[in-house]
Coordinates of C-alpha atoms and ligand atoms in Angstrom, one line a residue:
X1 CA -4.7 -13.5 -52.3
X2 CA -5.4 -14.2 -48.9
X3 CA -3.3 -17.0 -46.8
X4 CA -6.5 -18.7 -45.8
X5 CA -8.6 -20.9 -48.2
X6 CA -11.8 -20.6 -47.7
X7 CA -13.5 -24.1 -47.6
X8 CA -17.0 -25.7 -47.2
X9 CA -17.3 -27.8 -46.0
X10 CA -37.6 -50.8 -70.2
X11 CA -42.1 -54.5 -75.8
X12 CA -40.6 -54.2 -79.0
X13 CA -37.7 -51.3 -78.9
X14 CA -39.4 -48.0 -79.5
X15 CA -37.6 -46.4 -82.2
X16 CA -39.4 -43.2 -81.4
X17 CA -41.6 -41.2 -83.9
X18 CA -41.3 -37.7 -84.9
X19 CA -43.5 -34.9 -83.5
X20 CA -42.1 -31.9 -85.6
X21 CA -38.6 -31.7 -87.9
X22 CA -37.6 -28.6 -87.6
X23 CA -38.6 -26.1 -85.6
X24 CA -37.9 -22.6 -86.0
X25 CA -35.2 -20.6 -83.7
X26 CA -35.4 -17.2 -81.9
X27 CA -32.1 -16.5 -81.3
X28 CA -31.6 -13.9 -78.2
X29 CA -28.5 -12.1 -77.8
X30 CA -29.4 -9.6 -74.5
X31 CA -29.0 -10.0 -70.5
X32 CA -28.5 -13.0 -69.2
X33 CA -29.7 -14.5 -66.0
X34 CA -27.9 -17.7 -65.6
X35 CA -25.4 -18.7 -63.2
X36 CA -21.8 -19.1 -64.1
X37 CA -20.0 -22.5 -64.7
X38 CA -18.3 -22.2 -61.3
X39 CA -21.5 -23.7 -60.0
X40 CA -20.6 -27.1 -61.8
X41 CA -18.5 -27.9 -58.8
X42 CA -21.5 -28.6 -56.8
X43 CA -22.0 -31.8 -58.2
X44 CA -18.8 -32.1 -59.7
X45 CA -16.8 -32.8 -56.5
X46 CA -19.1 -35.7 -55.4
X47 CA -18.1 -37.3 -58.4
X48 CA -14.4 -37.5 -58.9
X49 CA -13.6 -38.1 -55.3
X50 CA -9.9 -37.6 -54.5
X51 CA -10.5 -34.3 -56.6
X52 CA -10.1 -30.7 -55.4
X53 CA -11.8 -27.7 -57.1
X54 CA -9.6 -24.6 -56.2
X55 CA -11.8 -21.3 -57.2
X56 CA -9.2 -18.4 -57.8
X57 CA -11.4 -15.8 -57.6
X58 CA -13.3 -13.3 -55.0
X59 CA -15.6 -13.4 -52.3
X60 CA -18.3 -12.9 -53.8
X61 CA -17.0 -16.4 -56.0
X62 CA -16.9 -18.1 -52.3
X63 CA -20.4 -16.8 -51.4
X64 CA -21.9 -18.3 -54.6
X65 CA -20.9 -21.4 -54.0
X66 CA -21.9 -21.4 -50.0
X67 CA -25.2 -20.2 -51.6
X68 CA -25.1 -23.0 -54.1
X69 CA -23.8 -25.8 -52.1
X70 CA -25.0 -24.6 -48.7
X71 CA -27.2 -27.9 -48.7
X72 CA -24.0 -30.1 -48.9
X73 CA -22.4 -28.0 -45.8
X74 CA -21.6 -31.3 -44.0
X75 CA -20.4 -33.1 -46.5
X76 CA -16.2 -33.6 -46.6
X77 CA -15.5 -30.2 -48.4
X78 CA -13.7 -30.7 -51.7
X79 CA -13.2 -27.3 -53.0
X80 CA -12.6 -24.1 -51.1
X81 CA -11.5 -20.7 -53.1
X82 CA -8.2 -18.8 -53.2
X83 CA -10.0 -15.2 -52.3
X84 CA -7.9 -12.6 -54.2
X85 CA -7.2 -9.6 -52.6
X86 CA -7.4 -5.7 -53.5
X87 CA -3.4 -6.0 -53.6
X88 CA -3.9 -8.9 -56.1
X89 CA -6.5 -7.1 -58.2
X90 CA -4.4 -4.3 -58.0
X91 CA -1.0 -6.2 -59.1
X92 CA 0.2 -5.0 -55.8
X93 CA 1.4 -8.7 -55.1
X94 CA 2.8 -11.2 -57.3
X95 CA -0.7 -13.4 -57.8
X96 CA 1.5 -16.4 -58.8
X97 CA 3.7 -16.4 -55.8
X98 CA 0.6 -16.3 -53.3
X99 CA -1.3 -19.1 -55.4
X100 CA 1.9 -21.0 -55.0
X101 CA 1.1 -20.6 -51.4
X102 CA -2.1 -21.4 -51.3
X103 CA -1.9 -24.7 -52.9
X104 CA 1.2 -25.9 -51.0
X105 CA -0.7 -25.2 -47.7
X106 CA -3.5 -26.9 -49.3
X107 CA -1.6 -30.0 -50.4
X108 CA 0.5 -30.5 -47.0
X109 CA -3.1 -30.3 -44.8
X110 CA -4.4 -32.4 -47.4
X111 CA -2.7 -35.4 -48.7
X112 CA -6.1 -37.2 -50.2
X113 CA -6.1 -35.0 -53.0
X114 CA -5.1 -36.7 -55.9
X115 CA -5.9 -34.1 -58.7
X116 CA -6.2 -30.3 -58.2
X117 CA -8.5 -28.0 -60.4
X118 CA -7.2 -24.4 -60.6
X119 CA -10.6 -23.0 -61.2
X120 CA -10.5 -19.4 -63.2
X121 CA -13.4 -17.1 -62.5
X122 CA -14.1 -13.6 -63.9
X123 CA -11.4 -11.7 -61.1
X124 CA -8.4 -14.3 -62.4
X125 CA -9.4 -13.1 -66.0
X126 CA -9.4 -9.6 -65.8
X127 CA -5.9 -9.8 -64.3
X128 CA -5.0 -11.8 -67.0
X129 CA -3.7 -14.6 -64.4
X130 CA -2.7 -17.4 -66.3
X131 CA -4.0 -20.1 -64.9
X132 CA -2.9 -22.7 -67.4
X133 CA 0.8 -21.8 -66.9
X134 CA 0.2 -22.1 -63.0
X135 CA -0.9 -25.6 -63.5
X136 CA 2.0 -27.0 -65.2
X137 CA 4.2 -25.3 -62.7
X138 CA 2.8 -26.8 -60.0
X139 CA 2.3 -30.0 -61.6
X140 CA 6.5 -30.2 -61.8
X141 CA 6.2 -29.6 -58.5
X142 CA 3.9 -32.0 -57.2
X143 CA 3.8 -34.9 -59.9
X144 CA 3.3 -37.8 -59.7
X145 CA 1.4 -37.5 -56.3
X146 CA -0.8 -34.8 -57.6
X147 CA -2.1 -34.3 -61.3
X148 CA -3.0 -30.3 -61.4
X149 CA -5.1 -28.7 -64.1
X150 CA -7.2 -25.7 -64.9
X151 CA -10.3 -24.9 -66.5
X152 CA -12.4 -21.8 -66.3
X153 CA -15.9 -21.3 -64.5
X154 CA -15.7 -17.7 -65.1
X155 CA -19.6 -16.2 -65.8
X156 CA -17.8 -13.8 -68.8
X157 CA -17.1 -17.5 -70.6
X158 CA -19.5 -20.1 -68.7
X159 CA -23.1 -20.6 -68.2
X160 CA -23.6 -22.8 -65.2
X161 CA -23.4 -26.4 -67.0
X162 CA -20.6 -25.3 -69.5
X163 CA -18.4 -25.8 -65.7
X164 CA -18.9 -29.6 -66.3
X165 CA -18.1 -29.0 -69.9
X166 CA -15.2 -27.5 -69.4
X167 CA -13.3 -29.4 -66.9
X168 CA -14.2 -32.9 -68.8
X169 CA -12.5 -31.0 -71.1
X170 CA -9.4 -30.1 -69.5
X171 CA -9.6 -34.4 -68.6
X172 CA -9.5 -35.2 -72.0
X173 CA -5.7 -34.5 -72.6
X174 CA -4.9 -36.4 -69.6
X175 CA -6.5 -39.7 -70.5
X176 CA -4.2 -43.1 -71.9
X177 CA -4.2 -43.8 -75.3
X178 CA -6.0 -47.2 -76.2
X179 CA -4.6 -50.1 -77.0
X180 CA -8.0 -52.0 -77.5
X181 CA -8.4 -53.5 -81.4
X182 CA -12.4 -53.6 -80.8
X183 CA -15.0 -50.8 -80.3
X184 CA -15.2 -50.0 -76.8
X185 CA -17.9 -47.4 -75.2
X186 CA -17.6 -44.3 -73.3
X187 CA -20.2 -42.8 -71.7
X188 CA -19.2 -39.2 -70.7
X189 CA -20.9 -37.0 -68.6
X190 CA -21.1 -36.9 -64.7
X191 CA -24.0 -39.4 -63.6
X192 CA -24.9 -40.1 -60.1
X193 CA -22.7 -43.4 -58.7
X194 CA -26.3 -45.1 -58.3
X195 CA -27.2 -44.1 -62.3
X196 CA -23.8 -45.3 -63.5
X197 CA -24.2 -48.6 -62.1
X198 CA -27.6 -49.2 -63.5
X199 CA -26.4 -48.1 -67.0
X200 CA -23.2 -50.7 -66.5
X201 CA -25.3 -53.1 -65.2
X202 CA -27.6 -52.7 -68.3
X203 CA -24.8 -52.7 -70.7
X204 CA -23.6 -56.1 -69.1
X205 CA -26.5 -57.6 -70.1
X206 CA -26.6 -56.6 -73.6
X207 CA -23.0 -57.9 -74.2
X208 CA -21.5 -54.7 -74.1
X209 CA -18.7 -55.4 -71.9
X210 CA -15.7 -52.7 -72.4
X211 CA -17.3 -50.0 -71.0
X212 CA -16.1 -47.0 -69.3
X213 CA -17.0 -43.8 -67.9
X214 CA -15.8 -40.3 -67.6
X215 CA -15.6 -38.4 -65.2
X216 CA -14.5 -41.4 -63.4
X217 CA -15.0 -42.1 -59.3
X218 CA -11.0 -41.7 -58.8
X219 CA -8.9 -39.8 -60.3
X220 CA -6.3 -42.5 -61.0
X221 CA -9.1 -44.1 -62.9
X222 CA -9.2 -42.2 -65.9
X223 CA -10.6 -44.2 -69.1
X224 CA -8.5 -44.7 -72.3
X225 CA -9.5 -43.0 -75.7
X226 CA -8.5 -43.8 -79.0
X227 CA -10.0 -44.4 -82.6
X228 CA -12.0 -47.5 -81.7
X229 CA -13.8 -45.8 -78.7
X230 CA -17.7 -44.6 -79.4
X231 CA -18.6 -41.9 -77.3
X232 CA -22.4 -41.8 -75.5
X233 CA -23.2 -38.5 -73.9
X234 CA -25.2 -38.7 -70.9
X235 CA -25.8 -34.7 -70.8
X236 CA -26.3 -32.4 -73.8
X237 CA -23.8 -29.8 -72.7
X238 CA -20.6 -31.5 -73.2
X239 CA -19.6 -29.5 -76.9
X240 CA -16.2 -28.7 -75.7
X241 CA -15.4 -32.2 -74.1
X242 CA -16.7 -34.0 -77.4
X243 CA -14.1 -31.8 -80.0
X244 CA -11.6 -32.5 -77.2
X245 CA -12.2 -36.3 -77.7
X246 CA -12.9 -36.0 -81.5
X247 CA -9.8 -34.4 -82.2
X248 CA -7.9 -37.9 -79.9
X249 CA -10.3 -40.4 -83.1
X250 CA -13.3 -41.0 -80.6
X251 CA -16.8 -40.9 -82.3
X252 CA -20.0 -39.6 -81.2
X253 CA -23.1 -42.2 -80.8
X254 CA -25.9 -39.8 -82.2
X255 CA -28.9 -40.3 -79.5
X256 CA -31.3 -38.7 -77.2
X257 CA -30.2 -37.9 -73.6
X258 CA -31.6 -40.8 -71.2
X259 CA -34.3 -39.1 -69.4
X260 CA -37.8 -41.1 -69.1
X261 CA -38.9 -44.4 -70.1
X262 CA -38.9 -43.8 -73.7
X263 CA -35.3 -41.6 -73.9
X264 CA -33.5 -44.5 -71.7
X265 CA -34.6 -46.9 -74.2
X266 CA -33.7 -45.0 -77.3
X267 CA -30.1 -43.7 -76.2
X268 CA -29.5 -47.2 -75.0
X269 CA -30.4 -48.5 -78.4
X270 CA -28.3 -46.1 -79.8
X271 CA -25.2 -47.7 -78.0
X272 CA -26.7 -51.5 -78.5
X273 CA -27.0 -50.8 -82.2
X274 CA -23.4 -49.4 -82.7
X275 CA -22.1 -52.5 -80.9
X276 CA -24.3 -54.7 -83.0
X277 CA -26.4 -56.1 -80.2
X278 CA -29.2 -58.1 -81.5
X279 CA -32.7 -56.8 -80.9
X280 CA -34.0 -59.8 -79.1
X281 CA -30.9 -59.3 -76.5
X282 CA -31.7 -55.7 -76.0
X283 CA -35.0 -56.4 -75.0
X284 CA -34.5 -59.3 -72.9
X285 CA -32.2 -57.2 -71.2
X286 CA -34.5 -53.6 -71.4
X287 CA -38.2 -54.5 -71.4
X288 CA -38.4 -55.6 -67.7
X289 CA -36.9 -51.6 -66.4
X290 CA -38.8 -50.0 -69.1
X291 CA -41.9 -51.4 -67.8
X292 CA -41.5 -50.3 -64.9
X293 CA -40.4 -47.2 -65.6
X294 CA -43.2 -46.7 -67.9
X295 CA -45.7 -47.7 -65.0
X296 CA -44.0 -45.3 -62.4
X297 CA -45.0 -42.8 -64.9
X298 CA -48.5 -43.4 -65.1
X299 CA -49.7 -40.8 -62.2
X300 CA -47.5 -38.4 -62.9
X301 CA -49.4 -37.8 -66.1
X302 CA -52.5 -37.7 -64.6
X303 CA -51.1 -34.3 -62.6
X304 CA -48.7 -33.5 -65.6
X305 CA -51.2 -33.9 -68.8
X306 CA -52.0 -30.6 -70.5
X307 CA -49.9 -28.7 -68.1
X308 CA -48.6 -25.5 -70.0
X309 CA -44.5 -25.3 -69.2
X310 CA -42.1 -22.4 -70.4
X311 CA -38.6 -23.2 -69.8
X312 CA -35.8 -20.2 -69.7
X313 CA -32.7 -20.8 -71.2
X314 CA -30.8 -21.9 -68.2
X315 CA -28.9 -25.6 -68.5
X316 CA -29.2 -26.6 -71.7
X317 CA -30.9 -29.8 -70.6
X318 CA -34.3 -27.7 -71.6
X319 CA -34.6 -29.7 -74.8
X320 CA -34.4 -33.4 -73.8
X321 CA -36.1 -32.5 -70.7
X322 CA -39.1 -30.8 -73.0
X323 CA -39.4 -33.9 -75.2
X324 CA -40.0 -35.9 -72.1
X325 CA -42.3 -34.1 -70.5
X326 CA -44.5 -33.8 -73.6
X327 CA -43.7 -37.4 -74.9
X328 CA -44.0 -39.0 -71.8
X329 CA -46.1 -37.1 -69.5
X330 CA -48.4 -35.3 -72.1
X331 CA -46.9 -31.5 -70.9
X332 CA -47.7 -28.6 -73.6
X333 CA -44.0 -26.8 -73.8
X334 CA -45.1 -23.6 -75.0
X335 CA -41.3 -21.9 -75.0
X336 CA -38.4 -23.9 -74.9
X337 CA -35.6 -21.7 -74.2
X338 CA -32.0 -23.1 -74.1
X339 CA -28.5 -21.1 -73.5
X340 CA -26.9 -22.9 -77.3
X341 CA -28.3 -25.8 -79.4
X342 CA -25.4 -27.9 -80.9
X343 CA -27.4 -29.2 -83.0
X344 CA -25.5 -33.0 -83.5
X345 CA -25.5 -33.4 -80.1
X346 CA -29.4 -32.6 -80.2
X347 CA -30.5 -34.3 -83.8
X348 CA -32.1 -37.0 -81.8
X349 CA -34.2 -34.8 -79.7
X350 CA -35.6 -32.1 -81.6
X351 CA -37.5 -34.2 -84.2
X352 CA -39.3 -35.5 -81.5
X353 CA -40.7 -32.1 -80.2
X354 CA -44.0 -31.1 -80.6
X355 CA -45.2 -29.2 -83.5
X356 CA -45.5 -25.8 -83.2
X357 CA -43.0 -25.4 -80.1
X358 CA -41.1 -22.1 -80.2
X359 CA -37.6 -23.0 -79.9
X360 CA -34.8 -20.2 -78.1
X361 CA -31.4 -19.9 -78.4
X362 CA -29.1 -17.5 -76.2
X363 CA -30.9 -15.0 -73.7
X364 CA -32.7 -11.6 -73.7
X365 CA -34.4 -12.3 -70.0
X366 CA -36.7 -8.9 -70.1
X367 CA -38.1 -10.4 -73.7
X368 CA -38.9 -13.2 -72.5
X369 CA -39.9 -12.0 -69.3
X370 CA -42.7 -10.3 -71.2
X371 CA -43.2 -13.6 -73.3
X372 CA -44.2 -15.2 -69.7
X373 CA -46.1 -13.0 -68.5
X374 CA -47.9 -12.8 -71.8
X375 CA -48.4 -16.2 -71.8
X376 CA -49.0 -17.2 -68.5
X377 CA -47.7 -20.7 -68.4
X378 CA -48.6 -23.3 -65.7
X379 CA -44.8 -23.6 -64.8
X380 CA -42.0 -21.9 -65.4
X381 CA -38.5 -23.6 -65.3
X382 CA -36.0 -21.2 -64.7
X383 CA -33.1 -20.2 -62.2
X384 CA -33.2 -19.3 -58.6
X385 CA -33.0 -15.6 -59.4
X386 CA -36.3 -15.4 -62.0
X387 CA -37.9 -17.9 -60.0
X388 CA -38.9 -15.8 -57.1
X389 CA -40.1 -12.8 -58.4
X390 CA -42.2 -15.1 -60.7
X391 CA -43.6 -17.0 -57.7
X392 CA -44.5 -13.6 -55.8
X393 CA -46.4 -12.8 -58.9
X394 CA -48.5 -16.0 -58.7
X395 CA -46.5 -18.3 -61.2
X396 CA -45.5 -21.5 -60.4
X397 CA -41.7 -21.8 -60.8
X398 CA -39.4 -25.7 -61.5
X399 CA -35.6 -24.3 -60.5
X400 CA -33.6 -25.7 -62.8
X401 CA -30.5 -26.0 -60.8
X402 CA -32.5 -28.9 -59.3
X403 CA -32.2 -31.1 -62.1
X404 CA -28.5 -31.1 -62.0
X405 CA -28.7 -32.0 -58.0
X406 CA -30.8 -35.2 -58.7
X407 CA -30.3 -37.9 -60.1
X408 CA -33.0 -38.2 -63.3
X409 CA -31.1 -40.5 -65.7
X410 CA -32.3 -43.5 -66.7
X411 CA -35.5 -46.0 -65.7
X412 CA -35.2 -45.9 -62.7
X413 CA -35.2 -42.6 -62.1
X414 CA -37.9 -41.5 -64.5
X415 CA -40.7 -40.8 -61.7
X416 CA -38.0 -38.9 -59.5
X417 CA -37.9 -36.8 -62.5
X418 CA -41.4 -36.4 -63.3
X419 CA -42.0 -35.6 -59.7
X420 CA -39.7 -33.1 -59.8
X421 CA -42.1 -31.4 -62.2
X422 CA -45.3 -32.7 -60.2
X423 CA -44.3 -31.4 -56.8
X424 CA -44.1 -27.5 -57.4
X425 CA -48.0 -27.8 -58.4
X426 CA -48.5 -29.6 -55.1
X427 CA -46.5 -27.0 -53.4
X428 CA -49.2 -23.8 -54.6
X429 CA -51.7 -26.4 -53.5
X430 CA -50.5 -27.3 -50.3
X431 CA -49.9 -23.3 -49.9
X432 CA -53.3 -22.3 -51.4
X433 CA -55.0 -24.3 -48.6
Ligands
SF4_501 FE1 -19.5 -14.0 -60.1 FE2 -17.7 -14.3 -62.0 FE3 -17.2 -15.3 -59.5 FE4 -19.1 -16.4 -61.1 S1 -16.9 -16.3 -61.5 S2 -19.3 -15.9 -58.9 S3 -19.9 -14.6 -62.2 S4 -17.4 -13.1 -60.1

C-alpha cells in the first residue's frame, strides 16, 4: 500500500390512480455495464460533512473516482484512496500494518474528520483483507475522537447506488436507541441540504414535529431508532439499510419516491397519514408548492409529451423516475430497465406505470443493446459508458449518473428534474443546427 493517500481534492390530495397492476418482468442475468458502488462517495461526502471515505483499493479505484468527481476537483476533498501495491496484492507486506499507516497519517494531518469509512473495493476482496476487523482496531485506537467503519463499494458486490446503500447501512448499528413513547419519522436517504430543508419545513407545517434524517449533516448527529420510529425512504435503493433498521423495530412507510409534483404529494401523504394528519392540514400546508410545482411542469410537457424513453438498468431510480415522466410529463417508457426491484419498497410505484411497459430486472447489456437499437427510442437513459457509443450512432442519450448529482426531490425541484430530461433534446438541436 503506498505511503501517500491519494486525495481530490403542492387541490384535494391526489391519491394517485393506477395505470397498470402488474407488469410482467424480464429478468437478465449477463454483462453488466454499471458502475460500482464506490461511486456513491461522490455525493456521499457532501453530505455527512466531518466524514472521510478511505478507498482501499487500486489505481485504477482512484482514477474512477477523479473520473467521477473530476467536477468537484475544488471542493475540500473528503475521500482519497489507500492505493495498494503489487507487494500488497502479492501478500508481500502485511496490508494491515500499512493501512494502519495510512490512516494514522491521515488522522494527525486531518483532525476534522470525525468518522472514517474504510471503503473495500474489488483488490481488498480478493486479498481477503478484512476490512471490518481493521475498523474496530482502529476504532480502539482512535475512539471517541473518531468513529471508524467499513462498508464495501466493491463492483464484484455493488452497483453504483447500492454505495449509498451500503454505508447507511454500516450507520445503522451506530445510531442511539430511542427513548421517545410517540411515533417519530425518519426519512432516510441522502437528499441535498436545500431538499432536506424543504421536506422539514413541510413536515413542520403538517404537525409532524419529531423528525429526523439519516445520513445526517455531522457525524455526531446521528438520529435515534427504535420501535416507535416510521421510516420514509427518499431513494428506492436503500434494501440493505431498511433490514438493517427493521431488524432495530423501525417500520417502513409504504410510498412512492418524491419525484414530481404528483410523487411529492403522495409520499408526503404517506408520512401525513401514518402520523394521523388531518386532510385539511395537509393541504393547507401542500397545495400552495404543488401548484407551483405542477405549473413549472407545464412546458416541459410540451417538449416531453409522446417522447419515446428506454432506460438501462443503471441506478435503480429507473422506476419512480419512469412513472414521472409518463404521469407527469406524458413520456412513453417503452423499456424500463432496473439493476433489482424490491418490490415493498416499489408497491407504490409500479401500479402506477403504464400499461403495457416492459419491466427489466438485472442486466444482459448486448440484449438490450439490440432491444435499443431495435426500437429506436427518442432517449436513452443509461451510463456514461453506453451513452457515447449510443450518441455517435445518432441516439439521444440522459446519463443517469446525473440524477444522483442534482437535486430532483421534491416540488421544488420537479422542473430541474424534467429539464434534465428536456435538455439532451435541446442539445441534438442545438448540435443539428
Ligand atoms: Fe474497478 Fe472494482 Fe475499483 Fe470499482 S472497486 S473501480 S470496479 S477495481
Amino acid at each position: 500500500m503506498s505511503g501517500s493517500v491519494s486525495l481530490l481534492p403542492e387541490r384535494a390530495p391526489t391519491v394517485p390512480s393506477s395505470g397498470c397492476s402488474e407488469p410482467s418482468v424480464l429478468r437478465e442475468r449477463g454483462q453488466h455495464e454499471v458502475f460500482c458502488g464506490l461511486t456513491g462517495i461522490v455525493w456521499m461526502h457532501r453530505k455527512i460533512q466531518d466524514a472521510f471515505f478511505l478507498i482501499v483499493g487500486s489505481r485504477t479505484c482512484a482514477h474512477l473516482m477523479q473520473s467521477a468527481a473530476g467536477v468537484m476537483i475544488f471542493a475540500e476533498p473528503r475521500f482519497g484512496t489507500a492505493v495498494m501495491e503489487e507487494r500488497d496484492l502479492a501478500g508481500m507486506a502485511d496490508a494491515n500494518e500499512e493501512l494502519d499507516k495510512v490512516v494514522a497519517r491521515l488522522l494527525v494531518r486531518r483532525p476534522d474528520i470525525k468518522m472514517l469509512f474504510l471503503v473495500g473495493s474489488c483488490p481488498s476482496e480478493v486479498i481477503k483483507l478484512d476490512l471490518s476487523k481493521a475498523a474496530s482496531r482502529l476504532s480502539k485506537t482512535y475512539a471517541p475522537d473518531v468513529r471508524i467503519l467499513n462498508y464495501t463499494g466493491s463492483g464484484i458486490e455493488t452497483t453504483f447506488t447500492e454505495g449509498e446503500d451500503r454505508c447507511l447501512a454500516a450507520l445503522v448499528p451506530e445510531l442511539p436507541v430511542s427513548e421517545s413513547n410517540g411515533p417519530e419519522l425518519l426519512v432516510v436517504g441522502a437528499l441535498a441540504d436545500v431538499v432536506e430543508d424543504q421536506f422539514a419545513r413541510l413536515f413542520g407545517a403538517m404537525g409532524i414535529e419529531n423528525v429526523a434524517f439519516l445520513p445526517p449533516r455531522r457525524s455526531g448527529e446521528l438520529p435515534a431508532v427504535g420501535p416507535n420510529t416510521k421510516v420514509l425512504l427518499a431513494q428506492p435503493f436503500l434494501t440493505e439499510t431498511m433490514r438493517e433498521l427493521a431488524e432495530r423495530g423501525a417500520k417502513h412507510i409504504p410510498a412512492p419516491f418524491p419525484l414530481g409534483a404528483e410523487g411529492t404529494t403522495a409520499w408526503l401523504k404517506a408520512a401525513a397519514d401514518t402520523f394521523g394528519v388531518d386532510p385539511m392540514t395537509f393541504r393547507s400546508a401542500t397545495a400552495a408548492a404543488e401548484a407551483r410545482a405542477t405549473r413549472a411542469l407545464e412546458p416541459f410537457r410540451d417538449a416531453l409529451q409522446g417522447k419515446r424513453i428506454f432506460f438501462m438498468p443503471d441506478s435503480q431510480l429507473e422506476i419512480p423516475l419512469a412513472r414521472m415522466l409518463s404521469r407527469e410529463l406524458g413520456m412513453e417508457p417503452i423499456e424500463i430497465g432496473t439493476p433489482f426491484i424490491h418490490k415493498a419498497h416499489l408497491a407504490g410505484e409500479i401500479p402506477l406505470l403504464p400499461e403495457g411497459v416492459v419491466l427489466s430486472e438485472g442486466q444482459d447489456v448486448d440484449r438490450q443493446l439490440d432491444r435499443v437499437h431495435a426500437e429506436k427510442p427518442d432517449l436513452t437513459v443509461c451510463g456514461l459508458g453506453l451513452a457515447n457509443p449510443l450518441e455517435a450512432e445518432g441516439l439521444t442519450t440522459k446519463w443517469s449518473i446525473e440524477l444522483l448529482f442534482t437535486p430532483i426531490q421534491g416540488y421544488d425541484q420537479a422542473s430541474d428534474l424534467a429539464n434534465l430530461f428536456a435538455w439532451p433534446f435541446d442539445r441534438r438541436t442545438r448540435l443539428q443546427v
